[in-house]
Coordinates of C-alpha atoms and ligand atoms in Angstrom, one line a residue:
M1 CA 0.0 0.0 0.0
T2 CA 2.7 2.5 1.0
R3 CA 4.9 1.7 -2.0
K4 CA 2.2 2.9 -4.5
A5 CA 0.5 5.5 -2.3
D6 CA -0.4 7.7 -5.3
A7 CA -1.8 4.9 -7.4
V8 CA -3.8 3.5 -4.4
Q9 CA -5.2 7.0 -3.8
E10 CA -6.3 7.3 -7.4
R11 CA -8.0 3.9 -7.2
V12 CA -9.7 4.8 -3.9
L13 CA -11.1 8.0 -5.3
G14 CA -12.2 6.3 -8.5
E15 CA -14.0 3.6 -6.5
I16 CA -15.7 6.1 -4.3
L17 CA -16.9 8.2 -7.1
L18 CA -18.0 5.3 -9.2
R19 CA -20.1 3.7 -6.5
N20 CA -21.6 7.1 -5.4
A21 CA -22.0 8.5 -8.9
K22 CA -25.8 8.6 -8.6
T23 CA -25.9 10.1 -5.1
E24 CA -27.7 13.4 -4.7
Y25 CA -24.6 15.0 -3.4
L26 CA -22.4 14.3 -6.4
R27 CA -25.2 15.0 -8.8
R28 CA -25.7 18.4 -7.2
F29 CA -22.2 19.4 -8.3
Q30 CA -22.7 17.9 -11.8
L31 CA -19.9 15.4 -11.6
N32 CA -21.8 13.5 -14.3
G33 CA -20.2 10.2 -13.4
A34 CA -16.6 11.4 -13.7
T35 CA -14.2 9.5 -11.5
D36 CA -10.9 11.3 -12.2
R37 CA -9.1 13.6 -9.9
D38 CA -9.1 16.7 -12.1
T39 CA -12.9 16.8 -12.6
F40 CA -13.5 15.9 -9.0
K41 CA -11.2 18.7 -7.8
S42 CA -12.7 21.3 -10.2
K43 CA -16.3 20.6 -9.3
I44 CA -16.6 19.4 -5.7
P45 CA -16.2 22.1 -3.0
V46 CA -14.2 21.8 0.2
V47 CA -16.7 21.7 3.0
S48 CA -17.0 21.6 6.7
Y49 CA -19.6 19.9 8.9
E50 CA -21.9 23.0 9.0
D51 CA -22.2 22.9 5.2
L52 CA -23.4 19.3 5.4
L53 CA -25.7 19.8 8.3
P54 CA -29.0 20.2 6.4
D55 CA -28.4 16.9 4.5
I56 CA -27.3 15.2 7.7
Q57 CA -30.5 16.4 9.4
R58 CA -32.5 14.9 6.6
I59 CA -30.9 11.5 7.1
A60 CA -31.4 11.8 10.8
N61 CA -35.0 12.5 10.3
G62 CA -35.5 9.4 8.2
D63 CA -34.7 10.3 4.6
R64 CA -33.3 7.0 3.2
S65 CA -32.6 8.2 -0.3
S66 CA -29.0 8.1 -1.5
I67 CA -27.9 11.5 -0.4
F68 CA -24.1 11.0 0.3
S69 CA -23.7 7.3 -0.2
A70 CA -25.1 4.6 -2.6
H71 CA -24.8 2.2 0.4
P72 CA -27.4 2.5 3.1
I73 CA -26.4 4.6 6.1
S74 CA -26.1 2.0 8.9
E75 CA -25.8 4.4 11.8
F76 CA -24.4 7.8 12.9
L77 CA -21.1 8.0 14.7
T78 CA -21.1 10.8 17.2
S79 CA -17.9 12.8 17.0
S80 CA -16.5 14.4 20.1
A81 CA -16.2 17.6 18.0
T82 CA -19.3 19.7 18.3
S83 CA -21.5 21.9 16.3
A84 CA -23.9 24.3 18.0
G85 CA -23.3 22.6 21.3
E86 CA -24.2 19.1 20.1
S87 CA -21.8 16.3 19.0
K88 CA -21.4 16.0 15.3
L89 CA -23.3 13.2 13.6
M90 CA -21.2 11.3 11.0
P91 CA -23.2 9.0 8.7
T92 CA -21.4 5.7 8.2
I93 CA -22.0 2.5 6.2
H94 CA -21.7 -1.0 7.4
E95 CA -18.7 -1.8 5.3
E96 CA -16.6 0.8 7.1
L97 CA -16.3 -1.7 10.0
D98 CA -14.2 -3.9 7.7
R99 CA -11.9 -0.9 7.0
R100 CA -11.5 -0.2 10.7
Q101 CA -10.8 -3.8 11.4
L102 CA -8.2 -3.8 8.7
L103 CA -6.3 -1.0 10.4
Y104 CA -6.6 -2.6 13.8
S105 CA -5.2 -5.9 12.3
L106 CA -2.0 -4.1 11.3
L107 CA -1.2 -2.9 14.8
M108 CA 0.2 -6.1 16.3
P109 CA 2.3 -7.2 13.4
V110 CA 4.0 -3.8 13.6
M111 CA 4.4 -4.0 17.3
N112 CA 5.9 -7.5 17.0
L113 CA 8.8 -6.0 15.1
Y114 CA 9.8 -4.1 18.3
V115 CA 8.5 -6.1 21.2
S116 CA 8.7 -9.8 21.4
G117 CA 6.7 -12.4 23.2
L118 CA 3.4 -10.5 23.2
D119 CA 1.6 -13.8 22.5
K120 CA 2.7 -15.2 25.8
G121 CA 0.3 -13.2 27.9
K122 CA -2.5 -10.7 27.9
G123 CA -3.4 -7.1 27.4
L124 CA -5.1 -5.2 30.2
Y125 CA -7.1 -2.7 28.3
F126 CA -9.7 -0.5 29.8
L127 CA -12.3 -0.3 27.1
F128 CA -15.8 1.2 27.4
V129 CA -19.1 1.6 25.6
K130 CA -21.1 4.8 26.0
A131 CA -24.8 5.6 25.9
E132 CA -26.4 5.5 22.4
T133 CA -29.4 7.4 21.2
K134 CA -31.7 7.1 18.2
T135 CA -32.3 9.9 15.8
P136 CA -35.9 10.8 15.0
G137 CA -35.7 8.7 11.8
G138 CA -34.6 5.6 13.9
L139 CA -30.9 5.4 13.2
L140 CA -28.6 4.7 16.1
A141 CA -26.2 7.5 17.1
R142 CA -23.2 6.4 19.1
P143 CA -19.4 6.9 19.3
V144 CA -17.3 5.0 16.8
L145 CA -15.7 2.8 19.5
T146 CA -19.0 1.8 21.0
S147 CA -20.1 0.9 17.5
Y148 CA -17.0 -1.2 17.0
Y149 CA -17.1 -3.0 20.4
K150 CA -20.7 -3.9 19.8
S151 CA -20.1 -5.2 16.3
E152 CA -19.7 -8.9 15.5
H153 CA -16.2 -7.9 14.3
F154 CA -15.2 -7.4 17.9
K155 CA -17.6 -9.6 19.8
T156 CA -16.9 -12.8 17.8
R157 CA -13.3 -12.1 16.8
P158 CA -11.4 -15.3 16.3
Y159 CA -8.8 -16.3 18.9
D160 CA -5.5 -14.5 18.3
P161 CA -2.8 -15.2 20.8
Y162 CA -1.4 -11.7 20.2
N163 CA -4.7 -10.0 21.1
V164 CA -5.9 -11.7 24.3
Y165 CA -7.5 -9.3 26.7
T166 CA -8.0 -9.7 30.4
S167 CA -11.4 -8.0 30.1
P168 CA -14.2 -10.3 29.0
N169 CA -16.6 -8.8 26.4
E170 CA -19.3 -8.7 29.0
A171 CA -17.3 -6.3 31.1
I172 CA -16.4 -4.1 28.1
L173 CA -20.0 -4.1 26.8
C174 CA -21.6 -3.3 30.2
A175 CA -23.2 0.2 29.8
D176 CA -22.9 1.0 33.5
S177 CA -19.4 2.6 33.7
F178 CA -18.9 1.6 37.4
Q179 CA -19.7 -2.0 36.8
S180 CA -17.6 -2.1 33.6
M181 CA -14.6 -0.5 35.2
Y182 CA -14.8 -2.5 38.4
T183 CA -14.9 -5.9 36.7
Q184 CA -12.2 -4.9 34.2
M185 CA -9.9 -3.8 37.0
L186 CA -10.8 -7.0 39.0
C187 CA -9.8 -9.2 36.0
G188 CA -6.6 -7.2 35.6
L189 CA -5.7 -7.8 39.2
L190 CA -6.6 -11.5 39.1
M191 CA -4.5 -12.0 36.0
R192 CA -1.7 -9.6 37.1
E193 CA 1.2 -11.9 36.2
E194 CA -0.1 -12.6 32.7
V195 CA -0.4 -8.9 31.8
L196 CA 2.2 -7.8 29.2
R197 CA 0.7 -4.4 28.3
V198 CA -1.7 -2.0 29.9
G199 CA -3.7 0.5 27.9
A200 CA -6.8 2.5 27.1
V201 CA -7.7 4.4 24.0
F202 CA -6.6 7.8 25.3
A203 CA -4.2 8.6 28.2
S204 CA -7.1 10.1 30.2
G205 CA -8.9 6.7 30.2
L206 CA -5.9 4.9 31.7
L207 CA -5.5 7.6 34.4
R208 CA -9.2 7.3 35.2
A209 CA -8.6 3.6 35.8
I210 CA -5.7 4.3 38.2
R211 CA -7.9 6.8 40.0
F212 CA -10.6 4.1 40.2
L213 CA -8.1 1.7 41.8
Q214 CA -7.1 4.4 44.3
L215 CA -10.8 4.7 45.3
H216 CA -11.9 1.1 45.2
W217 CA -8.9 -1.1 46.0
Q218 CA -10.3 -2.1 49.3
Q219 CA -13.5 -3.6 47.9
L220 CA -11.5 -5.2 45.0
A221 CA -9.1 -6.8 47.5
H222 CA -12.1 -7.9 49.6
D223 CA -13.6 -9.7 46.6
I224 CA -10.3 -11.4 45.8
S225 CA -9.9 -12.6 49.4
A226 CA -13.5 -13.8 49.6
G227 CA -13.6 -15.3 46.1
A228 CA -16.9 -13.5 45.6
L229 CA -18.1 -10.6 43.5
N230 CA -19.1 -7.3 44.9
P231 CA -23.0 -7.2 45.0
K232 CA -22.9 -3.8 43.4
I233 CA -22.2 -5.7 40.2
T234 CA -25.8 -6.4 39.2
D235 CA -25.7 -6.9 35.4
P236 CA -26.7 -10.6 35.1
A237 CA -24.5 -11.4 32.0
L238 CA -21.6 -9.8 33.7
R239 CA -22.1 -11.6 37.0
D240 CA -22.4 -14.9 35.2
C241 CA -19.2 -14.4 33.3
M242 CA -17.3 -13.1 36.3
S243 CA -18.4 -16.2 38.3
K244 CA -16.1 -18.2 36.0
I245 CA -13.2 -15.8 36.6
I246 CA -13.3 -15.2 40.3
V247 CA -13.7 -18.9 41.3
K248 CA -11.9 -19.2 44.7
P249 CA -10.5 -17.1 47.5
N250 CA -7.0 -15.8 46.9
P251 CA -5.9 -14.2 50.3
E252 CA -2.3 -13.9 49.1
L253 CA -3.2 -11.8 46.2
S254 CA -5.6 -9.7 48.3
K255 CA -2.8 -9.1 50.8
F256 CA -0.4 -8.0 48.1
I257 CA -2.9 -5.6 46.6
T258 CA -3.6 -4.1 50.1
Q259 CA 0.1 -3.7 50.7
E260 CA 0.7 -1.9 47.4
C261 CA -2.4 0.3 47.4
S262 CA -2.6 1.3 51.1
G263 CA 0.7 3.1 50.9
E264 CA 0.9 6.9 50.2
N265 CA 3.4 6.4 47.4
W266 CA 1.8 5.4 44.1
E267 CA 4.8 6.1 42.0
G268 CA 5.4 3.2 39.6
I269 CA 2.2 1.5 40.7
I270 CA 1.6 0.0 37.3
T271 CA 4.9 -1.8 37.3
R272 CA 4.4 -2.9 40.8
I273 CA 1.0 -4.5 40.3
W274 CA 1.6 -5.7 36.8
P275 CA 5.4 -6.5 36.9
N276 CA 5.5 -8.0 33.4
T277 CA 4.2 -4.9 31.6
K278 CA 6.4 -4.0 28.6
Y279 CA 4.7 -0.8 27.6
L280 CA 1.6 1.4 28.1
D281 CA -0.6 1.5 25.0
V282 CA -2.3 4.9 25.1
I283 CA -2.5 7.9 22.7
V284 CA -0.5 10.7 24.2
T285 CA -0.1 12.9 21.1
G286 CA -2.2 16.0 20.5
A287 CA -4.3 17.1 23.4
M288 CA -3.4 14.0 25.4
A289 CA 0.3 15.1 25.7
Q290 CA -0.7 16.9 28.9
Y291 CA -0.9 13.5 30.6
I292 CA 2.6 12.3 29.8
P293 CA 4.2 13.4 33.2
T294 CA 1.4 11.7 35.2
L295 CA 1.6 8.5 33.2
E296 CA 5.4 8.4 33.6
Y297 CA 4.9 8.7 37.3
Y298 CA 2.4 5.9 37.6
G299 CA 4.0 3.9 34.9
G300 CA 7.4 4.0 36.5
G301 CA 9.0 5.0 33.2
L302 CA 7.4 2.3 31.0
P303 CA 7.5 3.3 27.4
L304 CA 4.3 5.0 26.1
S305 CA 3.2 3.7 22.8
C306 CA 0.8 5.6 20.5
T307 CA -0.3 3.2 17.9
M308 CA -2.9 4.8 15.6
Y309 CA -4.5 8.0 14.3
A310 CA -8.3 7.8 13.7
S311 CA -11.5 9.7 13.9
S312 CA -15.2 9.1 13.6
E313 CA -15.1 10.1 10.0
C314 CA -12.5 7.6 9.1
Y315 CA -9.5 5.7 10.5
F316 CA -6.4 7.2 9.0
G317 CA -3.3 5.4 9.8
L318 CA -0.8 4.0 12.2
N319 CA 2.5 4.6 13.9
L320 CA 5.1 2.4 12.2
K321 CA 7.6 3.0 15.1
P322 CA 5.3 2.4 18.0
M323 CA 8.0 2.5 20.6
S324 CA 9.2 5.9 19.7
N325 CA 9.1 8.7 22.2
P326 CA 5.8 10.5 22.2
S327 CA 7.4 13.8 21.0
E328 CA 8.7 11.9 18.0
V329 CA 5.6 10.0 17.0
S330 CA 4.5 10.2 13.4
Y331 CA 1.5 8.4 11.8
T332 CA 1.6 7.0 8.4
I333 CA -1.7 7.5 6.7
M334 CA -2.7 4.3 4.9
P335 CA -3.6 5.2 1.3
N336 CA -6.4 2.7 1.1
M337 CA -8.6 4.1 3.9
C338 CA -9.9 7.2 2.2
Y339 CA -8.9 9.8 -0.4
C340 CA -6.8 12.4 1.3
E341 CA -6.0 16.0 0.3
F342 CA -4.0 18.6 2.2
L343 CA -4.7 22.2 2.5
P344 CA -1.3 24.0 3.2
H345 CA -1.6 25.5 6.6
E346 CA 0.3 28.8 6.7
P347 CA -0.7 31.9 8.6
D348 CA -1.0 33.9 5.3
A349 CA -2.6 31.2 3.2
P350 CA -5.7 32.5 1.3
A351 CA -9.0 31.7 3.0
V352 CA -10.9 28.8 1.6
S353 CA -13.8 29.9 -0.6
R354 CA -16.1 28.0 -2.9
D355 CA -15.4 30.3 -5.8
S356 CA -11.7 29.8 -6.0
P357 CA -10.9 26.2 -5.2
P358 CA -7.9 26.1 -2.7
P359 CA -4.7 24.6 -3.9
L360 CA -5.0 21.3 -2.2
V361 CA -2.1 18.9 -2.4
D362 CA -2.4 15.1 -2.9
L363 CA -1.1 12.6 -0.3
A364 CA 2.0 11.6 -2.3
D365 CA 2.8 15.3 -3.0
V366 CA 3.1 16.8 0.5
E367 CA 6.4 18.2 1.5
V368 CA 8.5 17.3 4.5
G369 CA 8.4 20.0 7.1
K370 CA 5.2 21.6 5.9
Q371 CA 2.0 21.7 7.8
Y372 CA -1.4 20.9 6.3
E373 CA -5.0 20.6 7.2
L374 CA -6.4 17.2 6.5
I375 CA -9.3 17.0 4.0
I376 CA -10.9 13.6 3.3
T377 CA -13.2 11.9 0.8
T378 CA -14.6 8.7 2.3
Y379 CA -16.4 5.6 1.1
A380 CA -19.3 6.6 3.4
G381 CA -19.8 9.6 1.2
L382 CA -18.0 12.6 2.8
C383 CA -16.5 14.6 0.0
R384 CA -13.6 17.0 0.5
Y385 CA -14.5 17.2 4.1
R386 CA -12.3 19.3 6.5
V387 CA -11.5 17.0 9.5
G388 CA -10.0 20.0 11.4
D389 CA -6.7 18.4 12.2
I390 CA -3.4 20.2 11.5
L391 CA -0.6 17.7 10.6
Q392 CA 3.1 18.2 9.8
V393 CA 5.0 16.0 7.4
T394 CA 8.0 14.4 9.1
D395 CA 9.2 11.8 6.6
F396 CA 8.0 9.3 4.0
Y397 CA 7.6 5.5 4.4
N398 CA 8.1 4.2 0.9
S399 CA 5.9 6.7 -0.9
A400 CA 3.4 7.3 1.9
P401 CA 4.0 10.4 4.0
Q402 CA 4.2 10.3 7.8
F403 CA 2.7 13.0 9.9
R404 CA 3.1 14.5 13.3
F405 CA -0.2 15.4 14.8
I406 CA 0.2 19.2 15.5
R407 CA -3.2 20.2 16.9
R408 CA -6.9 20.3 16.2
K409 CA -8.1 23.6 14.8
N410 CA -10.1 25.8 17.1
V411 CA -9.9 23.6 20.2
L412 CA -8.9 25.5 23.3
L413 CA -9.6 23.0 26.1
S414 CA -9.7 19.3 26.2
I415 CA -9.5 16.9 29.2
D416 CA -10.9 13.7 27.8
S417 CA -12.4 13.4 24.4
D418 CA -14.2 16.7 24.9
K419 CA -13.2 19.6 22.7
T420 CA -14.1 23.1 23.7
D421 CA -13.5 26.0 21.2
E422 CA -13.1 29.7 21.8
A423 CA -16.7 30.6 20.9
E424 CA -18.1 28.0 23.3
L425 CA -15.9 29.3 26.1
Q426 CA -16.8 32.9 25.4
K427 CA -20.5 32.0 25.4
A428 CA -20.2 30.1 28.6
G429 CA -18.3 33.0 30.2
D430 CA -21.0 35.4 29.1
N431 CA -23.8 33.3 30.6
A432 CA -21.9 32.9 33.8
S433 CA -21.0 36.5 34.2
A434 CA -24.6 37.5 33.9
L435 CA -24.9 36.3 37.5
L436 CA -22.5 39.0 38.6
Q437 CA -24.8 41.8 37.4
E438 CA -26.6 42.1 40.7
F439 CA -23.2 42.8 42.3
N440 CA -22.5 45.4 39.7
T441 CA -19.5 43.4 38.7
S442 CA -18.2 42.4 35.3
V443 CA -15.4 40.2 33.9
V444 CA -12.8 42.4 32.4
E445 CA -10.5 39.6 31.1
Y446 CA -10.3 35.9 31.2
T447 CA -8.2 33.0 30.1
S448 CA -8.4 29.2 30.7
Y449 CA -6.3 26.2 31.4
A450 CA -6.9 22.5 31.2
D451 CA -5.6 21.2 34.5
A452 CA -4.5 17.7 34.0
K453 CA -2.5 17.3 37.2
S454 CA -5.4 16.0 39.3
I455 CA -7.5 12.9 38.2
P456 CA -9.9 13.5 36.7
G457 CA -8.6 16.8 35.2
H458 CA -10.8 19.9 35.1
Y459 CA -11.2 23.2 33.3
V460 CA -9.8 26.2 35.2
I461 CA -11.0 29.7 34.2
Y462 CA -9.0 32.7 35.3
W463 CA -11.2 35.8 35.8
E464 CA -10.2 39.3 36.4
L465 CA -13.2 41.2 37.8
L466 CA -14.2 44.8 37.9
V467 CA -16.1 45.2 41.1
K468 CA -17.8 48.6 40.9
E469 CA -19.1 48.6 44.5
P470 CA -16.3 47.3 46.6
A471 CA -18.6 47.2 49.6
N472 CA -20.8 44.6 47.8
P473 CA -18.5 42.2 46.0
P474 CA -19.8 38.9 44.5
T475 CA -20.1 36.3 47.2
H476 CA -18.3 32.9 47.2
E477 CA -21.7 31.2 46.6
V478 CA -22.4 33.2 43.5
L479 CA -19.0 32.6 42.1
N480 CA -19.5 28.9 42.6
L481 CA -22.8 29.2 40.7
C482 CA -20.9 31.0 37.9
C483 CA -18.8 27.8 37.6
L484 CA -22.0 25.7 37.3
A485 CA -23.5 28.3 34.8
M486 CA -20.4 27.9 32.6
E487 CA -20.7 24.1 32.7
E488 CA -24.3 24.3 31.8
S489 CA -23.4 26.3 28.8
L490 CA -20.6 24.0 27.5
N491 CA -21.4 21.5 24.8
S492 CA -23.1 18.1 25.3
V493 CA -19.9 16.1 24.9
Y494 CA -18.4 18.0 27.8
R495 CA -21.5 17.5 29.9
Q496 CA -21.7 13.9 29.1
I497 CA -18.1 13.2 30.1
R498 CA -18.5 15.3 33.2
V499 CA -21.8 13.7 34.3
A500 CA -22.0 10.2 32.9
D501 CA -18.4 9.2 32.7
N502 CA -17.0 11.3 35.6
S503 CA -13.9 11.8 33.6
I504 CA -13.9 15.6 34.0
G505 CA -13.9 17.2 37.5
P506 CA -15.9 20.3 38.5
L507 CA -15.0 23.4 36.7
E508 CA -13.0 25.9 38.7
I509 CA -12.9 29.7 38.5
R510 CA -9.8 31.4 39.9
V511 CA -10.3 35.1 40.5
V512 CA -7.0 37.0 39.9
K513 CA -5.9 40.5 41.2
N514 CA -6.7 43.6 39.3
G515 CA -4.0 44.3 36.7
T516 CA -3.0 40.7 36.3
F517 CA -3.8 40.6 32.6
E518 CA -1.9 43.8 32.0
E519 CA 1.1 42.2 33.6
L520 CA 0.5 39.1 31.4
M521 CA 0.6 41.4 28.3
D522 CA 3.9 43.0 29.6
Y523 CA 5.3 39.5 29.9
A524 CA 4.3 38.6 26.4
I525 CA 5.7 41.8 25.0
S526 CA 8.9 41.3 26.9
R527 CA 9.2 38.0 25.1
G528 CA 8.7 39.5 21.7
A529 CA 5.0 39.8 21.1
S530 CA 3.9 42.9 19.1
I531 CA 2.1 45.5 21.2
N532 CA -0.3 46.3 18.4
Q533 CA -1.3 42.8 17.7
Y534 CA -1.3 41.5 21.2
K535 CA -4.4 39.4 22.0
V536 CA -5.1 37.9 25.4
P537 CA -4.6 34.2 25.0
R538 CA -7.9 32.5 25.7
C539 CA -6.1 29.4 26.8
V540 CA -2.7 29.1 28.5
N541 CA -0.6 26.0 28.9
S542 CA 3.0 27.0 29.4
S543 CA 4.0 26.5 33.1
P544 CA 5.6 29.9 33.6
I545 CA 2.3 31.6 32.6
V546 CA 0.2 29.3 34.7
E547 CA 2.5 29.8 37.6
F548 CA 2.3 33.6 37.1
L549 CA -1.5 33.5 37.0
D550 CA -1.7 31.3 40.1
S551 CA 0.6 33.7 42.0
R552 CA -2.1 36.4 41.4
V553 CA -5.1 34.3 42.5
T554 CA -7.2 35.9 45.2
S555 CA -10.0 33.2 45.5
K556 CA -10.9 29.8 44.0
H557 CA -14.4 28.6 43.3
F558 CA -15.8 25.2 42.1
S559 CA -19.0 24.1 40.5
P560 CA -21.2 22.9 43.4
A561 CA -23.1 20.3 41.3
P562 CA -22.9 18.5 38.0
P563 CA -24.5 20.2 35.0
Q564 CA -27.6 18.9 33.3
W565 CA -27.1 16.2 30.8
N566 CA -29.4 13.6 29.4
S567 CA -28.7 11.2 26.6
E568 CA -31.4 12.7 24.3
R569 CA -30.2 15.0 21.6
R570 CA -32.0 18.3 21.7
Ligands
AMP601 P1 -13.6 11.9 17.1 O1 -14.2 12.7 16.0 O2 -14.3 12.2 18.4 O3 -13.6 10.5 16.8 O4 -12.1 12.4 17.4 C1 -11.2 12.3 16.3 C2 -10.1 13.3 16.6 O5 -9.3 12.9 17.7 C3 -9.1 13.4 15.5 O6 -9.6 14.2 14.4 C4 -8.0 14.0 16.2 O7 -8.2 15.4 16.4 C5 -8.0 13.3 17.5 N1 -7.1 12.2 17.5 C6 -7.3 10.9 17.0 N2 -6.3 10.1 17.1 C7 -5.2 10.9 17.5 C8 -3.9 10.7 17.8 N3 -3.3 9.5 17.6 N4 -3.1 11.8 18.2 C9 -3.7 13.0 18.4 N5 -5.0 13.2 18.2 C10 -5.8 12.2 17.8

């Protein structure tokens, strides 16, 4: 595939255009059955989700005609990126499961080139399904991983000695996140000596599991010493399956767990409990890089392996050097997954407009060192769709380029798979600061910070206030309520992760002294920022700036309750 990247890309585009030739979308742009790149590029516009929304809504409402794809839409995948406060809905087709499976199937053969003996034990992976909903037209809407774990591809996968998990399917598929995590952790503890790798999809998931162990080791140790399952596990299929795993008391193991977990020092806990672990399998590139220090602490320096780069729209590629240091990770986009184009990403690049097609570059033609925005055309029917990721070319593997994930466009804050952009943060701040009116107080400046040091991490908002009646400043209670008002205004993915998954902690507002933001500007200018063009950063992540802001904090406030969230789409 990588040897003939360009030819494969040409074939992929041809196949997609041929099968979808009669779709409403391609006909709308008068492609007239053409399957070649030039015609495609000259007629089909580059689009973002908002452009497709009216068509997506038709499908969600039950229109079964071939709008994007000649194949029936099998379900919607809910992306953690949002549009108007709701998660994006990506139409998908059944066959995409095969393509995802194909990419998964490449991971272990690559890993085996670097780590031997992985067939001699098991993987302790914390994998979860999330709540699913139905659209008004009856299609399921759920995250891509939930769709995959519930598919026959996953549930009835053939035995493969390289992919044996400690977690039974029943534990992964249990929709109750406590029962799922509890039993997965219990299995991991019972099989501790067999575990060769420990992982989760994203770094935040693995840290959540460690936090869970900190909170529940006593009960887990109790179950192990009694040889009986915690009655809080009520799911009948899960109880039944666990009864075959926790068969007899094991006081020795229970004592060991108590010894390790009751101490204050959790440094290297993963290597202590799972001594045969060779690496941690978690994505720590992009927004997840903030968790590297914490993972290194708990992981006792075990290598961190980022294996793949994927999204709800399409799975893109894999890391061919999975044991490389996180700062050096590059992903090779597999040319057979979708048709990829690249919009050069430079500060002065012309804005994308429909009238003048942007100069998009093909996969095989990108240049090492340059940054691009990824634009994809998929078998499921997305055409020239802006994924929103900025990638930098680091090298080529045969003729397929390799990319470092630079960042996601417009995302300011992210703790788990939530993505909060500047407009959302602004709106949340406006809604919250309305509560300060009765105190004749306004917010003069703000910035934000994703605090990943605690588990779970949480959003921190720095507020500089203008209190016009110093005798009547806003109370501690009202500032707490401002935290909640912000959370209520954040998008549904944030609220779901905060409420249903407990993977984000209560939002915090830190009030800073008057003049703090002016000092921040002075600092930026002293470091070379232009005084004319200076803009307050709406998110900060460098430690000196965070330390500076923290040194000016006068009070701290937390959301007193979880925000509203229900699994129905509005
Ligand atoms: P979603 O649409 O919720 O499936 O999220 C997909 C997005 O997650 C991608 O477009 C990326 O922004 C991000 N992502 C996925 N894989 C990686 C990775 N290996 N490194 C960094 N970011 C990633």
